[in-house]
């Protein structure tokens, strides 16, 4: 047996195969080889009527082992294991404990039936790595859920809940517990195969043309989006086997591309950035926070915290500013509601987590206080002196300064070790980057807690030293300087912005300044 990364058991006439390669059952070479052997054993046993595949560790599979992309393997591939399922004369049932993503979902799609726990998430996120599904995802998913939903899942990359998957026809049943037992019971009742590959593609191909137009506007220069649409279209216009081969050809083209290599680098860099030498791994979970300053940044930060389930008090001594903050937050949530990104219940929950006050004392019980007033050193120092006298002694004192000296701010308090920079980028409730600025006084424990907080609110934390502009703004200063030189040499702001947008940036330097 190729390693002990899978387990095999018989329950009467049902074979149960478990993926057991923590933490996410990544489909690396060894796990796939073991899975292929288990499938062969189950298919070759005349006493087995059906096969259940599930994952241990609270997850079905997080997808391919990205670290293995650049390596050559002589053993069976995920495509081989899927082909063995396709060729079998016995029904296969995928039992989805938790995430079934990327190659994990493709494995589940190759099965005849799918049963999921209510908390499961299903998705094809390969587009984030500049890739497309490479083991049949662009062909089987449209046959199960239709073109419109498949395009959104593959091109958008966002996973869907188990309930939504059931609505789409992606899973056959959703259960609250005892998933494997439910899958085995279901397997006993199944008497025929239901190959996804034999199903017709549902939906109007015009959906693909419309998506191409959107891609041209929103994904300038992005190769993966266009090739994903091409692969899906092949399933509409050509036989399944030919479309499957075409999908693989496009996948290999993308895997060798500079765009995908860059995105894979970013994938690993984001994870490496969160691990800082000498800083303890903290697993804190904050419940209460305060934000000082009701401007654009403060409002965005407050929404970020509320979206992550944290109770937040938004504080501004200017009552009119608080009114504007509340109105801005209401508009933002109403927009999300209209775009069906949030439900009414979710909007109400988020609103309920945000309080408003003109008194600094309202921050007294917060576990983290984030100052987000405008860039004036004396004002920030005045606020930190007051916070030092007011808030919980264990609270993190954070400043959202984008350029000022964090040490000078920390120095006016009696607890400079708890002071840290948390530089959000605008709009704070959208942008994923969070610079965490470590001053000369910042304690390792404070830094560890702040890193954990960043992960809790869904940000990508990058630790910076205390210097002018930290990291992002130091780079932007040179970027903006060169743009200004182009104006001096006769270009217009619109011309500069257009070139930068065509290169792939969401907006040009002058539009960015206008927004800020």
PDB file of C-alpha atoms in Angstrom, residues 377 381 384-385 388 405-417 419 440-441:
ATOM      1  CA  UNK A 377       1.184  63.568  15.468  1.00  0.00           C
ATOM      2  CA  UNK A 381      -0.371  61.494  20.987  1.00  0.00           C
ATOM      3  CA  UNK A 384      -3.003  57.749  23.231  1.00  0.00           C
ATOM      4  CA  UNK A 385      -2.393  59.623  26.495  1.00  0.00           C
ATOM      5  CA  UNK A 388      -3.595  55.003  28.479  1.00  0.00           C
ATOM      6  CA  UNK A 405       6.567  57.390  13.884  1.00  0.00           C
ATOM      7  CA  UNK A 406       4.929  54.598  15.911  1.00  0.00           C
ATOM      8  CA  UNK A 407       7.620  54.931  18.617  1.00  0.00           C
ATOM      9  CA  UNK A 408       6.748  58.591  19.137  1.00  0.00           C
ATOM     10  CA  UNK A 409       3.119  57.604  19.639  1.00  0.00           C
ATOM     11  CA  UNK A 410       3.952  54.700  21.968  1.00  0.00           C
ATOM     12  CA  UNK A 411       6.343  56.863  23.970  1.00  0.00           C
ATOM     13  CA  UNK A 412       3.569  58.999  25.477  1.00  0.00           C
ATOM     14  CA  UNK A 413       1.979  55.964  27.167  1.00  0.00           C
ATOM     15  CA  UNK A 414       2.941  54.031  30.283  1.00  0.00           C
ATOM     16  CA  UNK A 415       2.673  50.750  28.338  1.00  0.00           C
ATOM     17  CA  UNK A 416       4.566  51.194  25.063  1.00  0.00           C
ATOM     18  CA  UNK A 417       4.952  47.413  24.804  1.00  0.00           C
ATOM     19  CA  UNK A 419       1.390  49.729  21.223  1.00  0.00           C
ATOM     20  CA  UNK A 440      11.122  49.390  19.220  1.00  0.00           C
ATOM     21  CA  UNK A 441       8.920  49.016  22.312  1.00  0.00           C
TER      22      UNK A 441
END
